[in-house]
Coordinates of C-alpha atoms in Angstrom, one line a residue:
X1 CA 6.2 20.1 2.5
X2 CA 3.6 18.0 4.8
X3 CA 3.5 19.7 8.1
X4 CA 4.7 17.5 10.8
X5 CA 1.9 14.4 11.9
X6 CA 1.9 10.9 13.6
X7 CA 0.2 10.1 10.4
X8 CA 3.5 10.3 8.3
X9 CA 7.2 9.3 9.1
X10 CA 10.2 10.7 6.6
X11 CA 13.5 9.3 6.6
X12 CA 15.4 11.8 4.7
X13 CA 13.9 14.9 3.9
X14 CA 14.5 16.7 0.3
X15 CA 12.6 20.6 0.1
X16 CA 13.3 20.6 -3.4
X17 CA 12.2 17.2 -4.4
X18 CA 9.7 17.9 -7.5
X19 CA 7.4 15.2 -6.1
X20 CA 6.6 13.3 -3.0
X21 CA 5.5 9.7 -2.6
X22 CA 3.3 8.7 -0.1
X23 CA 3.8 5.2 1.0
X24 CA 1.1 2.8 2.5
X25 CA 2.0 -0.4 4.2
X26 CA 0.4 -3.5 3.9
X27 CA -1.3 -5.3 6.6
X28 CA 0.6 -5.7 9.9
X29 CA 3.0 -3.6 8.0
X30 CA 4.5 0.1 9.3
X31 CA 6.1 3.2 7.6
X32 CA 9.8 1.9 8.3
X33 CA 10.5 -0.6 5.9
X34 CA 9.2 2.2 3.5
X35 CA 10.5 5.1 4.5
X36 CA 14.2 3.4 3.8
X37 CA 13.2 3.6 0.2
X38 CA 14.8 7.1 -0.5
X39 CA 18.0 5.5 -0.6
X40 CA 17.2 4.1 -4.0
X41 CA 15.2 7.1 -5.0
X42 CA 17.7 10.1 -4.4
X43 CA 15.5 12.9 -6.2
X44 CA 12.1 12.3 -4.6
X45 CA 10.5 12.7 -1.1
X46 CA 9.5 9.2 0.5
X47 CA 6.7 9.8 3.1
X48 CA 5.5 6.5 5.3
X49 CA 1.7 6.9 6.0
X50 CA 1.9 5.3 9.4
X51 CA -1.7 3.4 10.6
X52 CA -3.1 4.1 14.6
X53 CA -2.2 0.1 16.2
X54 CA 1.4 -0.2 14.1
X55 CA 4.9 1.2 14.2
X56 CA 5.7 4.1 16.4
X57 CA 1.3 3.6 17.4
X58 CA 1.0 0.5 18.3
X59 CA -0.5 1.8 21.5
X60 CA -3.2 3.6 19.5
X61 CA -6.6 2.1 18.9
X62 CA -6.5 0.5 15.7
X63 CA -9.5 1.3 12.6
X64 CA -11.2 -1.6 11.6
X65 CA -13.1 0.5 8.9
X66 CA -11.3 1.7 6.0
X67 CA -13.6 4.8 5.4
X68 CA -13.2 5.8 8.7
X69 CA -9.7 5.5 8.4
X70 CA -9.5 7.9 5.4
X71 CA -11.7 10.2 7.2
X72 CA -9.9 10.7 9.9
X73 CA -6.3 10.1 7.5
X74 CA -7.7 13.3 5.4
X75 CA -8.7 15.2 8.0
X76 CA -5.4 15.7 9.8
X77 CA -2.9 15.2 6.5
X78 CA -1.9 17.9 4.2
X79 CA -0.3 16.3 1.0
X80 CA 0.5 19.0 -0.5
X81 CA -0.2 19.8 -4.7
X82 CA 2.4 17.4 -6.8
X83 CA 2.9 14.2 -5.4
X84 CA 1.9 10.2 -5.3
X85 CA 0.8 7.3 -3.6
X86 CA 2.3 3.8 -3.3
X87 CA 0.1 1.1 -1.6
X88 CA 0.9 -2.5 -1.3
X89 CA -1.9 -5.4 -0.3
X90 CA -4.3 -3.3 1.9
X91 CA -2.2 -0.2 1.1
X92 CA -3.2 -0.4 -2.1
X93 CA -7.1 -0.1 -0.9
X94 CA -6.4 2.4 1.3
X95 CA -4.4 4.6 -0.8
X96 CA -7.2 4.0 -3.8
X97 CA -9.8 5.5 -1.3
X98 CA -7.6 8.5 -0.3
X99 CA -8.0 9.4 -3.6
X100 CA -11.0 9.2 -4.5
X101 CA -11.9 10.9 -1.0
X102 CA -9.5 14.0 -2.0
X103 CA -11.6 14.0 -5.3
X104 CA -14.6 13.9 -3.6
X105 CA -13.6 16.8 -1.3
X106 CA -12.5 19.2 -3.9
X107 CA -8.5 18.9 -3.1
X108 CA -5.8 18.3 -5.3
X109 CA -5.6 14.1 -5.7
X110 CA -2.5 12.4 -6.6
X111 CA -0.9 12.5 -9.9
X112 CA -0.2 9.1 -9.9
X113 CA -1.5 6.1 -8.1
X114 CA 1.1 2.7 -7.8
X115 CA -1.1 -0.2 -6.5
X116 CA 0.7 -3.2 -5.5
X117 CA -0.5 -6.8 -4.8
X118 CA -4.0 -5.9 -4.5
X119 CA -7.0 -7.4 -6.3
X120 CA -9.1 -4.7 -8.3
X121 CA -12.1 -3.2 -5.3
X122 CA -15.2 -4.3 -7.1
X123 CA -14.4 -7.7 -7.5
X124 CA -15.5 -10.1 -5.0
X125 CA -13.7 -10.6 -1.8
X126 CA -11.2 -13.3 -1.7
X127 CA -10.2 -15.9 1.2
X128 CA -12.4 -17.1 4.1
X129 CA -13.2 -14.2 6.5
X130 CA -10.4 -14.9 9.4
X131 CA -10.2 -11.8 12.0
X132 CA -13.0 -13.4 14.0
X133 CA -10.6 -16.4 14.9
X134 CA -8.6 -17.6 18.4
X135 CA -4.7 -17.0 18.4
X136 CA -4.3 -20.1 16.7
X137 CA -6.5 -19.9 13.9
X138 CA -5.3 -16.8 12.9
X139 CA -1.8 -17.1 12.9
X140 CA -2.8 -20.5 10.7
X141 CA -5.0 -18.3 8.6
X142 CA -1.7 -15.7 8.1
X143 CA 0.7 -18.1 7.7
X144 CA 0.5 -18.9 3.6
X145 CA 1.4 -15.5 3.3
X146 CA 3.4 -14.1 5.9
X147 CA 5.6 -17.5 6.4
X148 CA 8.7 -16.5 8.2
X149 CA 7.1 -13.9 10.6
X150 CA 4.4 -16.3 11.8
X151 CA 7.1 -18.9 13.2
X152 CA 8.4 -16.2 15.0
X153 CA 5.2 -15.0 16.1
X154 CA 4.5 -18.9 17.3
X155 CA 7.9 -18.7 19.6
X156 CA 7.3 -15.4 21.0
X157 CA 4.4 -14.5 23.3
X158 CA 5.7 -10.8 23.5
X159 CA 5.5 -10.3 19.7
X160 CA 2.4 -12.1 19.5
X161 CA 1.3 -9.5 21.7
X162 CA 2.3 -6.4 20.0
X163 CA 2.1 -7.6 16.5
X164 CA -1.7 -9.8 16.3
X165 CA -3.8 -7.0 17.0
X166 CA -3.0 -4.9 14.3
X167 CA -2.9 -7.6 12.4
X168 CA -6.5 -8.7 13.4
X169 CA -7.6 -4.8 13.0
X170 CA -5.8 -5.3 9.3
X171 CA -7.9 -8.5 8.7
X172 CA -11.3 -6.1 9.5
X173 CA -10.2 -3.1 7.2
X174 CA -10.5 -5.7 4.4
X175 CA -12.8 -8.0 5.6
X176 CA -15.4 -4.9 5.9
X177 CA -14.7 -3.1 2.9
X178 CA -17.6 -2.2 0.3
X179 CA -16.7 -1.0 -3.3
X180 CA -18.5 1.8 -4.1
X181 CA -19.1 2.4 -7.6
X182 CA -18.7 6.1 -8.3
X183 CA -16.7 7.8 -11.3
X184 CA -12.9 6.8 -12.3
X185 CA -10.2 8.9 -11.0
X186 CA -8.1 10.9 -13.7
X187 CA -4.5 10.2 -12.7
X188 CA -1.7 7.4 -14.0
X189 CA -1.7 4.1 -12.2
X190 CA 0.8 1.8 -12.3
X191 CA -0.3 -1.7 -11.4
X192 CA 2.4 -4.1 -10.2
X193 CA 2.2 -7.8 -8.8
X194 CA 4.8 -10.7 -8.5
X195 CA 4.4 -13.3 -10.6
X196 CA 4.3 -16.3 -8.2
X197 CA 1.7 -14.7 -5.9
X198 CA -1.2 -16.6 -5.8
X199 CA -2.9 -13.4 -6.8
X200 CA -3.9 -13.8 -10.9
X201 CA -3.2 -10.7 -13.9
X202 CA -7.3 -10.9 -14.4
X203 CA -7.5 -9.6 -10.9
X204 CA -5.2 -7.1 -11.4
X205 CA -6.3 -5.7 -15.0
X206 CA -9.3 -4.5 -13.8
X207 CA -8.1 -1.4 -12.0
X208 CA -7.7 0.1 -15.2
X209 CA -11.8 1.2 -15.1
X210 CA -11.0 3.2 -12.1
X211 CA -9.2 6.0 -14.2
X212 CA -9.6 7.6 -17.4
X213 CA -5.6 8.0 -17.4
X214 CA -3.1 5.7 -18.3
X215 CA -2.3 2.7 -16.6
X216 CA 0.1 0.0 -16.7
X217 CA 0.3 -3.7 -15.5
X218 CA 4.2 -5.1 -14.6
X219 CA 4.4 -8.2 -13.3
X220 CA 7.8 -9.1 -10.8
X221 CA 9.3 -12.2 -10.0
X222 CA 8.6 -13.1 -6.5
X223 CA 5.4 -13.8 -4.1
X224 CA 3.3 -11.5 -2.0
X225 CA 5.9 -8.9 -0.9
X226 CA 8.0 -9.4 -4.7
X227 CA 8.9 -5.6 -3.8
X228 CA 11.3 -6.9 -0.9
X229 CA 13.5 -9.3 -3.4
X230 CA 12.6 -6.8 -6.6
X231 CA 13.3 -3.2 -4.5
X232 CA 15.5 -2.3 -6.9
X233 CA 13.9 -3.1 -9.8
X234 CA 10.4 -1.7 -8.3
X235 CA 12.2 1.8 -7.6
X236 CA 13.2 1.7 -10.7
X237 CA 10.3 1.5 -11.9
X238 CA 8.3 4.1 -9.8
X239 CA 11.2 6.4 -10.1
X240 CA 11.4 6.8 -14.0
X241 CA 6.7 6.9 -13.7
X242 CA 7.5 9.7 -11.2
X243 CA 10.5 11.3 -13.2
X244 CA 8.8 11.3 -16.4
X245 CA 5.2 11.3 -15.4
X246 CA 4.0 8.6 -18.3
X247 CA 3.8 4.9 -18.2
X248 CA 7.2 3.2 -17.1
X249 CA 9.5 1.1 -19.3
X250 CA 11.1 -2.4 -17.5
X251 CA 13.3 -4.6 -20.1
X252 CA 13.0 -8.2 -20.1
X253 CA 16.5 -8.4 -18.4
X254 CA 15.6 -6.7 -15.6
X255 CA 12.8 -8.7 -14.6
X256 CA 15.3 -11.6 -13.7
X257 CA 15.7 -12.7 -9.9

């Protein structure tokens, strides 16, 4: 069990669980709305990796540098020998370089990587470079794909406060980031997108060259955060990958809305 760290956040704790998943938001995201997903996965750990500048540290200086980030994330997290890692948007980056950074260290890696909503690392950046811009331009920027929060953000000065920095810091991680090529992981990966984000399958297939495991493409109905309107059939999903440790089975019928 992972000694106790502002790095991670638990919800419900389970000893005995068989595997632990570690969760890692996406940008402007915190451990929270993770965390909650034990209730739908009754048999395995859920562990929130929670970011300096979000959540329970917002006041912390937020990275802008995502292998500095999974330095100092490595350095101060024990994960223990059998478990996972879920990362959605710029979770999904972050958790891929975990890895290969536990590799690269000689420690156990995860068995199995789940990579959400996130564009394969060696292909070209997308989008126009936005954490540079005023208040204004970058809640316009965020705005086609955070919707809902940005009108709130627009009415409320105080949120705008708490919430843009991390955001902006977010923005950086990405906006910075360098694939390095260097040689494929060996664990499972599960790749998973919705089908109406504006993110395409042929930017998803190619994380399959960063393992010589198996690994699996689902697409979900929904947008950018499908996993909100699909949780169910999402935990489903990572819960029989996790259970049975090979490539997960979803029928046509329970890809519906």
């Amino acid at each position: 069990m992972p000694p106790p760290s502002p790095w991670l956040a638990c919800r419900l704790r389970r000893p005995e669980a068989a595997v632990r998943l570690f969760c890692f938001p996406h940008s402007g995201g915190s451990a929270g709305e993770y965390v909650r997903w034990a209730d739908l996965l009754p048999d395995i750990e859920v562990w929130g990796v929670q970011l300096p500048g979000r959540g329970a540290r917002a006041e912390e200086a937020p990275f802008t540098r995502i292998h500095e980030l999974v330095d100092a994330l490595v350095a101060t997290v024990d994960f223990g020998t059998s478990f996972a890692f879920f990362g959605h948007s710029l979770g999904a980056l972050v958790a891929f370089e975990t890895a290969r950074r536990l590799r690269d260290l000689g420690r156990a890696p995860p068995d199995r990587l789940f990579l959400s909503a996130a564009p394969a690392p060696q292909l070209p950046p997308r989008g126009i470079p936005a954490s540079h811009l005023d208040e204004a331009g970058l809640l316009t920027a965020l705005e086609p794909t955070y919707g809902e929060l940005i009108l709130e953000l627009r009415e409320d000065a105080e949120l705008r406060e708490l919430l843009l920095p991390g955001l902006r810091a977010d923005l950086s991680l990405v906006e910075s980031y360098r694939h390095e090529a260097r040689a494929p992981l060996h664990c499972a990966m599960t790749v998973t997108g919705g089908e109406q984000d504006d993110l395409s399958r042929e930017e998803l297939e190619p994380w399959r060259e960063h393992t010589t495991g198996p690994c699996d493409l689902h697409l979900l109905p929904g947008g950018h955060f499908y996993l909100r309107e699909q949780k169910a059939t999402l935990l489903r999903l990572v819960g029989e990958a996790l259970r049975q440790g090979r490539p997960p089975t979803v029928s046509s019928k329970d890809l519906k809305p």
